[in-house]
PDB file of C-alpha atoms in Angstrom:
ATOM      1  CA  MET A  14      17.586   8.185   0.293  1.00  0.00           C
ATOM      2  CA  VAL A  15      14.267   9.627   0.579  1.00  0.00           C
ATOM      3  CA  LYS A  16      13.780  12.062   3.718  1.00  0.00           C
ATOM      4  CA  HIS A  17      10.926  11.075   5.859  1.00  0.00           C
ATOM      5  CA  TYR A  18       9.038  13.695   8.171  1.00  0.00           C
ATOM      6  CA  SER A  19       6.128  13.196  10.537  1.00  0.00           C
ATOM      7  CA  ASN A  20       5.011  16.735  10.231  1.00  0.00           C
ATOM      8  CA  PHE A  21       5.233  20.050   8.022  1.00  0.00           C
ATOM      9  CA  ASN A  22       8.358  21.320   9.659  1.00  0.00           C
ATOM     10  CA  ILE A  23      10.553  20.651   6.936  1.00  0.00           C
ATOM     11  CA  GLU A  24      14.248  21.492   6.154  1.00  0.00           C
ATOM     12  CA  LYS A  25      15.030  24.557   4.330  1.00  0.00           C
ATOM     13  CA  LYS A  26      16.455  22.922   1.217  1.00  0.00           C
ATOM     14  CA  HIS A  27      13.085  21.064   0.869  1.00  0.00           C
ATOM     15  CA  ARG A  28      11.049  24.212   1.135  1.00  0.00           C
ATOM     16  CA  GLY A  29       9.706  25.495  -2.343  1.00  0.00           C
ATOM     17  CA  SER A  30       9.418  22.105  -3.931  1.00  0.00           C
ATOM     18  CA  ILE A  31       6.813  20.314  -6.279  1.00  0.00           C
ATOM     19  CA  ILE A  32       4.323  18.751  -3.869  1.00  0.00           C
ATOM     20  CA  LEU A  33       2.129  15.535  -4.537  1.00  0.00           C
ATOM     21  CA  ILE A  34      -0.732  15.072  -2.297  1.00  0.00           C
ATOM     22  CA  GLY A  35      -2.630  11.863  -1.986  1.00  0.00           C
ATOM     23  CA  ASN A  36      -2.843   8.597  -0.253  1.00  0.00           C
ATOM     24  CA  PHE A  37      -0.918   6.831  -3.138  1.00  0.00           C
ATOM     25  CA  ASP A  38      -2.008   3.489  -1.810  1.00  0.00           C
ATOM     26  CA  GLY A  39      -0.240   0.737  -3.714  1.00  0.00           C
ATOM     27  CA  LEU A  40       1.617   3.238  -6.005  1.00  0.00           C
ATOM     28  CA  HIS A  41       0.256   1.597  -9.128  1.00  0.00           C
ATOM     29  CA  ARG A  42       0.899   2.344 -12.571  1.00  0.00           C
ATOM     30  CA  GLY A  43      -1.440   5.454 -12.433  1.00  0.00           C
ATOM     31  CA  HIS A  44       0.580   6.849  -9.666  1.00  0.00           C
ATOM     32  CA  GLN A  45       3.912   6.033 -11.458  1.00  0.00           C
ATOM     33  CA  LYS A  46       2.781   8.051 -14.562  1.00  0.00           C
ATOM     34  CA  LEU A  47       2.235  10.978 -11.968  1.00  0.00           C
ATOM     35  CA  PHE A  48       5.597  10.557 -10.731  1.00  0.00           C
ATOM     36  CA  ARG A  49       7.304  10.501 -14.187  1.00  0.00           C
ATOM     37  CA  LEU A  50       5.330  13.870 -14.753  1.00  0.00           C
ATOM     38  CA  ALA A  51       6.745  15.251 -11.579  1.00  0.00           C
ATOM     39  CA  GLN A  52      10.330  14.205 -12.625  1.00  0.00           C
ATOM     40  CA  SER A  53       9.925  16.266 -15.834  1.00  0.00           C
ATOM     41  CA  TYR A  54       8.860  19.308 -13.814  1.00  0.00           C
ATOM     42  CA  LYS A  55      11.756  18.580 -11.486  1.00  0.00           C
ATOM     43  CA  LYS A  56      14.193  18.558 -14.403  1.00  0.00           C
ATOM     44  CA  LYS A  57      12.619  21.631 -16.170  1.00  0.00           C
ATOM     45  CA  TYR A  58      12.396  23.975 -13.092  1.00  0.00           C
ATOM     46  CA  ASN A  59      15.195  22.258 -11.027  1.00  0.00           C
ATOM     47  CA  LEU A  60      13.086  21.856  -7.938  1.00  0.00           C
ATOM     48  CA  LYS A  61      12.865  18.908  -5.485  1.00  0.00           C
ATOM     49  CA  ILE A  62       9.866  16.550  -5.299  1.00  0.00           C
ATOM     50  CA  GLY A  63       7.697  16.100  -1.914  1.00  0.00           C
ATOM     51  CA  VAL A  64       4.836  13.844  -1.266  1.00  0.00           C
ATOM     52  CA  ILE A  65       2.282  14.559   1.509  1.00  0.00           C
ATOM     53  CA  ASN A  66       0.118  11.547   2.626  1.00  0.00           C
ATOM     54  CA  PHE A  67      -1.736  10.585   5.685  1.00  0.00           C
ATOM     55  CA  ASN A  68      -1.803   7.815   8.254  1.00  0.00           C
ATOM     56  CA  PRO A  69      -4.304   6.448   8.918  1.00  0.00           C
ATOM     57  CA  MET A  70      -5.812   6.977   5.547  1.00  0.00           C
ATOM     58  CA  PRO A  71      -8.740   9.455   5.981  1.00  0.00           C
ATOM     59  CA  LYS A  72     -11.145   7.101   4.744  1.00  0.00           C
ATOM     60  CA  MET A  73     -10.156   4.381   7.399  1.00  0.00           C
ATOM     61  CA  PHE A  74     -10.200   7.223  10.035  1.00  0.00           C
ATOM     62  CA  PHE A  75     -13.608   8.178   9.350  1.00  0.00           C
ATOM     63  CA  ASN A  76     -14.907   4.500   8.882  1.00  0.00           C
ATOM     64  CA  ARG A  77     -13.704   2.557  11.843  1.00  0.00           C
ATOM     65  CA  ASN A  78     -15.459  -0.564  10.384  1.00  0.00           C
ATOM     66  CA  LEU A  79     -13.095  -0.372   7.473  1.00  0.00           C
ATOM     67  CA  LYS A  80     -10.440  -2.938   8.791  1.00  0.00           C
ATOM     68  CA  ASN A  81      -8.932  -4.561   5.740  1.00  0.00           C
ATOM     69  CA  PHE A  82      -8.277  -1.864   3.196  1.00  0.00           C
ATOM     70  CA  ARG A  83      -4.593  -0.988   2.594  1.00  0.00           C
ATOM     71  CA  LEU A  84      -2.593  -2.252  -0.480  1.00  0.00           C
ATOM     72  CA  SER A  85       0.689  -1.079   1.070  1.00  0.00           C
ATOM     73  CA  ASN A  86       1.954  -0.030   4.418  1.00  0.00           C
ATOM     74  CA  ILE A  87       4.064   3.005   5.410  1.00  0.00           C
ATOM     75  CA  ASN A  88       7.437   1.130   4.946  1.00  0.00           C
ATOM     76  CA  GLN A  89       6.595  -0.144   1.515  1.00  0.00           C
ATOM     77  CA  LYS A  90       5.373   3.155   0.393  1.00  0.00           C
ATOM     78  CA  ILE A  91       8.739   4.855   1.332  1.00  0.00           C
ATOM     79  CA  LYS A  92      10.770   2.089  -0.362  1.00  0.00           C
ATOM     80  CA  LEU A  93       8.755   2.587  -3.533  1.00  0.00           C
ATOM     81  CA  LEU A  94       8.874   6.408  -3.301  1.00  0.00           C
ATOM     82  CA  ASN A  95      12.609   6.072  -2.896  1.00  0.00           C
ATOM     83  CA  LYS A  96      12.624   4.072  -6.281  1.00  0.00           C
ATOM     84  CA  PHE A  97      10.747   6.760  -7.719  1.00  0.00           C
ATOM     85  CA  LYS A  98      13.377   9.343  -6.960  1.00  0.00           C
ATOM     86  CA  VAL A  99      11.067  11.449  -4.639  1.00  0.00           C
ATOM     87  CA  ASP A 100      13.255  13.720  -2.243  1.00  0.00           C
ATOM     88  CA  PHE A 101      11.123  13.858   0.880  1.00  0.00           C
ATOM     89  CA  VAL A 102       7.808  12.338   2.208  1.00  0.00           C
ATOM     90  CA  ILE A 103       5.608  13.970   4.905  1.00  0.00           C
ATOM     91  CA  THR A 104       3.314  11.312   6.573  1.00  0.00           C
ATOM     92  CA  LYS A 105       1.014  13.379   8.701  1.00  0.00           C
ATOM     93  CA  LYS A 106      -0.796  11.450  11.398  1.00  0.00           C
ATOM     94  CA  PHE A 107      -4.634  12.013  10.854  1.00  0.00           C
ATOM     95  CA  ASP A 108      -6.506  12.606  13.731  1.00  0.00           C
ATOM     96  CA  TYR A 109      -9.586  14.328  14.849  1.00  0.00           C
ATOM     97  CA  LYS A 110      -7.850  17.633  15.379  1.00  0.00           C
ATOM     98  CA  PHE A 111      -6.115  17.735  11.915  1.00  0.00           C
ATOM     99  CA  SER A 112      -9.480  16.693  10.368  1.00  0.00           C
ATOM    100  CA  LYS A 113     -11.056  19.997  11.517  1.00  0.00           C
ATOM    101  CA  THR A 114      -8.532  22.274   9.784  1.00  0.00           C
ATOM    102  CA  LYS A 115     -10.443  24.456   7.411  1.00  0.00           C
ATOM    103  CA  SER A 116      -9.359  24.205   3.677  1.00  0.00           C
ATOM    104  CA  ILE A 117      -8.210  27.806   3.317  1.00  0.00           C
ATOM    105  CA  VAL A 118      -5.946  27.184   6.525  1.00  0.00           C
ATOM    106  CA  PHE A 119      -4.363  24.261   4.979  1.00  0.00           C
ATOM    107  CA  ILE A 120      -3.548  26.384   1.800  1.00  0.00           C
ATOM    108  CA  LYS A 121      -2.352  29.361   3.534  1.00  0.00           C
ATOM    109  CA  GLU A 122      -0.541  27.934   6.626  1.00  0.00           C
ATOM    110  CA  ILE A 123       0.757  24.557   5.453  1.00  0.00           C
ATOM    111  CA  LEU A 124       1.169  24.656   1.364  1.00  0.00           C
ATOM    112  CA  ASN A 125       2.203  28.192   1.450  1.00  0.00           C
ATOM    113  CA  LYS A 126       3.761  29.222   4.715  1.00  0.00           C
ATOM    114  CA  LYS A 127       5.269  25.915   5.898  1.00  0.00           C
ATOM    115  CA  LEU A 128       6.209  24.404   2.647  1.00  0.00           C
ATOM    116  CA  ASN A 129       6.405  27.343   0.309  1.00  0.00           C
ATOM    117  CA  SER A 130       4.957  24.994  -2.461  1.00  0.00           C
ATOM    118  CA  LYS A 131       5.659  25.968  -6.147  1.00  0.00           C
ATOM    119  CA  PHE A 132       3.711  23.075  -7.963  1.00  0.00           C
ATOM    120  CA  ILE A 133       0.733  21.181  -6.359  1.00  0.00           C
ATOM    121  CA  PHE A 134       0.067  17.843  -8.085  1.00  0.00           C
ATOM    122  CA  VAL A 135      -3.577  16.502  -7.294  1.00  0.00           C
ATOM    123  CA  SER A 136      -6.196  14.420  -8.945  1.00  0.00           C
ATOM    124  CA  ASN A 137      -9.445  16.057 -10.144  1.00  0.00           C
ATOM    125  CA  ASN A 138     -11.406  14.470  -7.392  1.00  0.00           C
ATOM    126  CA  PHE A 139      -9.139  15.719  -4.562  1.00  0.00           C
ATOM    127  CA  ARG A 140     -10.943  17.168  -1.521  1.00  0.00           C
ATOM    128  CA  PHE A 141      -9.543  18.403   1.527  1.00  0.00           C
ATOM    129  CA  GLY A 142     -10.254  20.225   4.850  1.00  0.00           C
ATOM    130  CA  ASN A 143     -12.944  20.040   7.312  1.00  0.00           C
ATOM    131  CA  LYS A 144     -15.987  18.045   5.941  1.00  0.00           C
ATOM    132  CA  ARG A 145     -14.019  17.883   2.620  1.00  0.00           C
ATOM    133  CA  GLU A 146     -15.082  21.528   1.886  1.00  0.00           C
ATOM    134  CA  GLY A 147     -12.043  22.059  -0.171  1.00  0.00           C
ATOM    135  CA  ASN A 148     -11.569  20.996  -3.759  1.00  0.00           C
ATOM    136  CA  VAL A 149      -9.286  21.519  -6.857  1.00  0.00           C
ATOM    137  CA  ASN A 150     -11.132  24.717  -7.640  1.00  0.00           C
ATOM    138  CA  LEU A 151     -10.373  26.160  -4.462  1.00  0.00           C
ATOM    139  CA  LEU A 152      -6.661  25.444  -4.925  1.00  0.00           C
ATOM    140  CA  VAL A 153      -6.692  26.828  -8.482  1.00  0.00           C
ATOM    141  CA  LYS A 154      -8.608  30.108  -6.992  1.00  0.00           C
ATOM    142  CA  ASN A 155      -5.574  30.788  -4.798  1.00  0.00           C
ATOM    143  CA  GLU A 156      -2.731  30.039  -7.121  1.00  0.00           C
ATOM    144  CA  LYS A 157      -1.889  33.711  -7.670  1.00  0.00           C
ATOM    145  CA  ILE A 158      -2.456  34.714  -3.997  1.00  0.00           C
ATOM    146  CA  TYR A 159       0.021  32.104  -2.786  1.00  0.00           C
ATOM    147  CA  ASN A 160       2.270  31.809  -5.820  1.00  0.00           C
ATOM    148  CA  TYR A 161       2.025  28.159  -6.755  1.00  0.00           C
ATOM    149  CA  LYS A 162       0.526  26.429  -9.707  1.00  0.00           C
ATOM    150  CA  VAL A 163      -1.904  23.421  -9.555  1.00  0.00           C
ATOM    151  CA  VAL A 164      -1.310  20.433 -11.989  1.00  0.00           C
ATOM    152  CA  LYS A 165      -4.146  18.009 -12.579  1.00  0.00           C
ATOM    153  CA  PRO A 166      -2.596  14.951 -14.485  1.00  0.00           C
ATOM    154  CA  LYS A 167      -4.860  12.736 -16.724  1.00  0.00           C
ATOM    155  CA  PRO A 168      -5.673   9.460 -15.294  1.00  0.00           C
ATOM    156  CA  LEU A 169      -4.192   6.344 -16.649  1.00  0.00           C
ATOM    157  CA  ILE A 170      -6.670   4.222 -18.355  1.00  0.00           C
ATOM    158  CA  ASN A 171      -6.315   0.557 -18.879  1.00  0.00           C
ATOM    159  CA  ASP A 172      -9.029  -1.641 -20.494  1.00  0.00           C
ATOM    160  CA  LYS A 173     -11.349   1.351 -20.519  1.00  0.00           C
ATOM    161  CA  LYS A 174     -11.025   1.741 -16.785  1.00  0.00           C
ATOM    162  CA  ILE A 175      -9.159   4.224 -14.712  1.00  0.00           C
ATOM    163  CA  VAL A 176      -6.314   2.581 -12.984  1.00  0.00           C
ATOM    164  CA  SER A 177      -7.058   3.263  -9.156  1.00  0.00           C
ATOM    165  CA  SER A 178      -6.249   1.869  -5.818  1.00  0.00           C
ATOM    166  CA  SER A 179      -9.951   0.723  -5.649  1.00  0.00           C
ATOM    167  CA  LEU A 180      -9.760  -1.048  -8.899  1.00  0.00           C
ATOM    168  CA  ILE A 181      -6.892  -3.079  -7.734  1.00  0.00           C
ATOM    169  CA  ARG A 182      -8.453  -3.869  -4.273  1.00  0.00           C
ATOM    170  CA  ASN A 183     -11.452  -5.285  -6.205  1.00  0.00           C
ATOM    171  CA  LEU A 184      -9.333  -7.314  -8.443  1.00  0.00           C
ATOM    172  CA  LEU A 185      -7.422  -8.736  -5.403  1.00  0.00           C
ATOM    173  CA  GLU A 186     -10.727  -9.514  -3.382  1.00  0.00           C
ATOM    174  CA  ASN A 187     -12.091 -11.287  -6.399  1.00  0.00           C
ATOM    175  CA  GLY A 188      -8.908 -13.407  -7.122  1.00  0.00           C
ATOM    176  CA  PHE A 189      -7.751 -11.837 -10.241  1.00  0.00           C
ATOM    177  CA  LEU A 190      -4.136 -11.487  -8.737  1.00  0.00           C
ATOM    178  CA  GLU A 191      -2.245 -11.463 -11.985  1.00  0.00           C
ATOM    179  CA  LYS A 192      -4.243  -8.563 -13.418  1.00  0.00           C
ATOM    180  CA  ALA A 193      -3.664  -6.634  -9.959  1.00  0.00           C
ATOM    181  CA  ASN A 194       0.049  -7.270 -10.355  1.00  0.00           C
ATOM    182  CA  LYS A 195       0.076  -5.933 -13.854  1.00  0.00           C
ATOM    183  CA  LEU A 196      -1.641  -2.600 -12.454  1.00  0.00           C
ATOM    184  CA  LEU A 197       0.642  -2.447  -9.619  1.00  0.00           C
ATOM    185  CA  ASN A 198       3.703  -3.075 -12.086  1.00  0.00           C
ATOM    186  CA  ARG A 199       5.051  -5.532  -9.414  1.00  0.00           C
ATOM    187  CA  ASN A 200       3.796  -8.358  -7.190  1.00  0.00           C
ATOM    188  CA  TRP A 201       1.476  -7.416  -4.492  1.00  0.00           C
ATOM    189  CA  ALA A 202       3.161  -7.889  -1.229  1.00  0.00           C
ATOM    190  CA  VAL A 203       1.962  -8.220   2.532  1.00  0.00           C
ATOM    191  CA  GLN A 204       4.650  -7.169   5.110  1.00  0.00           C
ATOM    192  CA  GLY A 205       4.366  -8.647   8.596  1.00  0.00           C
ATOM    193  CA  ILE A 206       6.092 -10.207  11.802  1.00  0.00           C
ATOM    194  CA  VAL A 207       5.877 -13.828  12.098  1.00  0.00           C
ATOM    195  CA  LYS A 208       3.782 -14.914  15.193  1.00  0.00           C
ATOM    196  CA  LYS A 209       3.671 -18.243  16.868  1.00  0.00           C
ATOM    197  CA  GLY A 210       0.570 -20.050  15.950  1.00  0.00           C
ATOM    198  CA  ARG A 211      -1.167 -23.415  16.952  1.00  0.00           C
ATOM    199  CA  GLN A 212       1.514 -25.592  15.358  1.00  0.00           C
ATOM    200  CA  VAL A 213      -1.095 -27.156  12.989  1.00  0.00           C
ATOM    201  CA  GLY A 214       1.057 -26.937   9.997  1.00  0.00           C
ATOM    202  CA  LYS A 215       4.130 -28.617  11.733  1.00  0.00           C
ATOM    203  CA  LYS A 216       1.879 -31.431  12.997  1.00  0.00           C
ATOM    204  CA  ILE A 217       0.469 -32.330   9.570  1.00  0.00           C
ATOM    205  CA  GLY A 218       4.177 -32.150   7.890  1.00  0.00           C
ATOM    206  CA  PHE A 219       3.948 -28.738   6.440  1.00  0.00           C
ATOM    207  CA  PRO A 220       5.510 -26.156   9.061  1.00  0.00           C
ATOM    208  CA  THR A 221       4.407 -22.572   8.428  1.00  0.00           C
ATOM    209  CA  CYS A 222       5.178 -18.974   9.254  1.00  0.00           C
ATOM    210  CA  ASN A 223       2.080 -17.397  10.567  1.00  0.00           C
ATOM    211  CA  ILE A 224       1.662 -13.519   9.730  1.00  0.00           C
ATOM    212  CA  ASP A 225      -1.103 -11.249  10.986  1.00  0.00           C
ATOM    213  CA  ILE A 226      -2.328  -9.200   8.012  1.00  0.00           C
ATOM    214  CA  GLN A 227      -3.110  -6.226   9.864  1.00  0.00           C
ATOM    215  CA  ASP A 228      -5.112  -3.633   7.949  1.00  0.00           C
ATOM    216  CA  TYR A 229      -4.141  -4.871   4.296  1.00  0.00           C
ATOM    217  CA  VAL A 230      -6.816  -5.364   2.040  1.00  0.00           C
ATOM    218  CA  LEU A 231      -8.185  -9.100   2.128  1.00  0.00           C
ATOM    219  CA  ALA A 232      -7.194 -10.725  -1.114  1.00  0.00           C
ATOM    220  CA  LYS A 233      -9.553 -13.676  -2.161  1.00  0.00           C
ATOM    221  CA  PRO A 234      -9.069 -16.350   0.299  1.00  0.00           C
ATOM    222  CA  GLY A 235      -7.269 -19.294  -0.747  1.00  0.00           C
ATOM    223  CA  VAL A 236      -3.865 -20.938  -1.662  1.00  0.00           C
ATOM    224  CA  TYR A 237      -1.177 -18.859  -3.381  1.00  0.00           C
ATOM    225  CA  ALA A 238       2.151 -19.272  -4.866  1.00  0.00           C
ATOM    226  CA  VAL A 239       4.372 -16.745  -3.077  1.00  0.00           C
ATOM    227  CA  LYS A 240       8.167 -15.650  -2.733  1.00  0.00           C
ATOM    228  CA  VAL A 241       9.441 -14.188   0.563  1.00  0.00           C
ATOM    229  CA  LEU A 242      12.086 -11.710   1.630  1.00  0.00           C
ATOM    230  CA  ARG A 243      13.461 -11.399   4.876  1.00  0.00           C
ATOM    231  CA  LYS A 244      14.434  -7.999   6.263  1.00  0.00           C
ATOM    232  CA  ASN A 245      17.850  -6.874   5.376  1.00  0.00           C
ATOM    233  CA  ASN A 246      18.136  -9.863   2.927  1.00  0.00           C
ATOM    234  CA  THR A 247      18.229  -9.821  -0.874  1.00  0.00           C
ATOM    235  CA  LYS A 248      17.555 -13.572  -1.356  1.00  0.00           C
ATOM    236  CA  TYR A 249      14.044 -14.719  -2.192  1.00  0.00           C
ATOM    237  CA  LEU A 250      12.696 -17.935  -0.664  1.00  0.00           C
ATOM    238  CA  LYS A 251       9.984 -19.542  -2.637  1.00  0.00           C
ATOM    239  CA  GLY A 252       6.825 -20.858  -1.110  1.00  0.00           C
ATOM    240  CA  ILE A 253       3.265 -21.512  -1.008  1.00  0.00           C
ATOM    241  CA  ALA A 254       0.851 -19.708   1.222  1.00  0.00           C
ATOM    242  CA  ASN A 255      -2.700 -20.060   2.660  1.00  0.00           C
ATOM    243  CA  LEU A 256      -4.738 -16.837   3.175  1.00  0.00           C
ATOM    244  CA  GLY A 257      -7.917 -17.597   5.105  1.00  0.00           C
ATOM    245  CA  TYR A 258      -9.826 -18.884   7.948  1.00  0.00           C
ATOM    246  CA  ARG A 259      -8.685 -22.514   7.906  1.00  0.00           C
ATOM    247  CA  PRO A 260     -12.169 -23.932   7.784  1.00  0.00           C
ATOM    248  CA  THR A 261     -10.944 -27.529   8.263  1.00  0.00           C
ATOM    249  CA  PHE A 262      -9.794 -26.323  11.675  1.00  0.00           C
ATOM    250  CA  ASN A 263     -12.730 -24.019  12.433  1.00  0.00           C
ATOM    251  CA  GLN A 264     -10.738 -20.859  12.819  1.00  0.00           C
ATOM    252  CA  LYS A 265     -12.539 -17.405  12.995  1.00  0.00           C
ATOM    253  CA  LYS A 266      -9.715 -15.020  12.532  1.00  0.00           C
ATOM    254  CA  ILE A 267      -7.969 -14.586   9.048  1.00  0.00           C
ATOM    255  CA  LEU A 268      -4.490 -15.576   8.935  1.00  0.00           C
ATOM    256  CA  LEU A 269      -1.686 -15.772   6.268  1.00  0.00           C
ATOM    257  CA  GLU A 270       0.333 -18.840   6.789  1.00  0.00           C
ATOM    258  CA  VAL A 271       3.389 -19.289   4.456  1.00  0.00           C
ATOM    259  CA  HIS A 272       5.166 -22.682   3.943  1.00  0.00           C
ATOM    260  CA  LEU A 273       8.693 -22.067   2.685  1.00  0.00           C
ATOM    261  CA  PHE A 274      10.501 -24.589   0.227  1.00  0.00           C
ATOM    262  CA  ASN A 275      14.102 -25.914   1.221  1.00  0.00           C
ATOM    263  CA  PHE A 276      14.330 -23.758   4.322  1.00  0.00           C
ATOM    264  CA  SER A 277      15.001 -24.706   7.845  1.00  0.00           C
ATOM    265  CA  GLY A 278      15.312 -21.936  10.668  1.00  0.00           C
ATOM    266  CA  ASN A 279      13.634 -19.871  13.198  1.00  0.00           C
ATOM    267  CA  LEU A 280      11.655 -16.806  11.750  1.00  0.00           C
ATOM    268  CA  TYR A 281       9.472 -16.112  15.000  1.00  0.00           C
ATOM    269  CA  ASN A 282       9.349 -12.154  15.363  1.00  0.00           C
ATOM    270  CA  LYS A 283      11.153 -11.654  12.023  1.00  0.00           C
ATOM    271  CA  LEU A 284       9.764  -9.261   9.461  1.00  0.00           C
ATOM    272  CA  LEU A 285       8.903 -10.964   6.164  1.00  0.00           C
ATOM    273  CA  SER A 286       7.761  -9.387   3.004  1.00  0.00           C
ATOM    274  CA  VAL A 287       5.397 -12.042   1.282  1.00  0.00           C
ATOM    275  CA  GLU A 288       4.960 -11.376  -2.666  1.00  0.00           C
ATOM    276  CA  PHE A 289       1.757 -12.917  -4.132  1.00  0.00           C
ATOM    277  CA  LEU A 290       2.710 -14.688  -7.387  1.00  0.00           C
ATOM    278  CA  LYS A 291      -0.386 -16.903  -8.335  1.00  0.00           C
ATOM    279  CA  PHE A 292      -3.688 -17.687  -7.172  1.00  0.00           C
ATOM    280  CA  ILE A 293      -3.871 -21.569  -7.103  1.00  0.00           C
ATOM    281  CA  ARG A 294      -7.306 -22.408  -5.588  1.00  0.00           C
ATOM    282  CA  LYS A 295      -9.858 -21.005  -3.180  1.00  0.00           C
ATOM    283  CA  GLU A 296     -10.232 -22.073   0.364  1.00  0.00           C
ATOM    284  CA  LYS A 297     -12.229 -25.215   1.206  1.00  0.00           C
ATOM    285  CA  LYS A 298     -13.047 -27.382   4.035  1.00  0.00           C
ATOM    286  CA  PHE A 299     -11.737 -31.038   4.080  1.00  0.00           C
ATOM    287  CA  LYS A 300     -13.412 -33.812   5.807  1.00  0.00           C
ATOM    288  CA  ASN A 301     -10.208 -34.674   7.623  1.00  0.00           C
ATOM    289  CA  VAL A 302      -6.350 -34.170   7.786  1.00  0.00           C
ATOM    290  CA  ASN A 303      -5.456 -36.652   5.187  1.00  0.00           C
ATOM    291  CA  GLN A 304      -7.696 -35.073   2.557  1.00  0.00           C
ATOM    292  CA  LEU A 305      -6.052 -31.762   3.432  1.00  0.00           C
ATOM    293  CA  ARG A 306      -2.320 -33.307   3.342  1.00  0.00           C
ATOM    294  CA  ALA A 307      -3.169 -34.818  -0.161  1.00  0.00           C
ATOM    295  CA  GLN A 308      -4.419 -31.407  -1.388  1.00  0.00           C
ATOM    296  CA  ILE A 309      -1.400 -29.462  -0.064  1.00  0.00           C
ATOM    297  CA  ARG A 310       0.777 -31.962  -1.925  1.00  0.00           C
ATOM    298  CA  THR A 311      -1.105 -31.064  -5.187  1.00  0.00           C
ATOM    299  CA  ASP A 312      -0.922 -27.256  -4.390  1.00  0.00           C
ATOM    300  CA  LEU A 313       2.835 -27.688  -3.717  1.00  0.00           C
ATOM    301  CA  LYS A 314       3.624 -29.093  -7.162  1.00  0.00           C
ATOM    302  CA  ILE A 315       1.702 -26.275  -8.835  1.00  0.00           C
ATOM    303  CA  ALA A 316       3.586 -23.619  -6.513  1.00  0.00           C
ATOM    304  CA  LYS A 317       6.931 -25.157  -7.298  1.00  0.00           C
ATOM    305  CA  LYS A 318       6.247 -24.773 -11.247  1.00  0.00           C
ATOM    306  CA  THR A 319       5.447 -21.002 -10.591  1.00  0.00           C
TER     307      THR A 319
END
């Protein structure tokens, strides 16, 4: 099981490892290629693999208006890193104080003294330290002084485009869910707690679980075929979801509402993982509830076939 640290004070057995630094948002196929390469180093040099990532993501910290951005939350990330046979993860709280760390201090005090890193895996455009002053060249320049080796893997190219978290965000925002899922190598999923809503779905005959999407990227508003996993449960429940502002009911806040097929029970305050399988249609405003009800029946037929 992957060991999770909230700071750089790691156990002795994890010192002197292969270190991968980055946001690893979504842990897509590009990241997966990177972890496969790290595995080959692990085997060759008999070292452990550690990951450094930050919460909030630095981009979100510096741009407070960037609300819906993440592809995955910390829990999802840890679960996936466990799958990729990572030995430990450091999720460092990114705050004002840490953002002021000089790049050379990060190398000397953290990568060397605290972690005793042997290999450091970073992308070519990696920047770090106060005002992003540090780059890959600085890391390379200090290799011999601090006894580590920098590894810069080539990015994964798909359809003449570099596979990246921003490419996947763009696909989701534009309704190309199946393409996004292909690049993630799994179904994109949102994890959240079921909140009590206005009971509108129940009133019109389609009870829903209301989930706050927090800081997840905002996929194209509309209707999706989904499957849902409850915490500590391995059996999926199939369903249909509406992601959007519910224009028929003049809502202002974005909401994820999930209607489960053949399910009865109380899910309030339960943690659900909602996997998006297919984009069915974009959100639209209906003249009345009867029109909406008729459209939902049509949507349900499509979702049940997915």
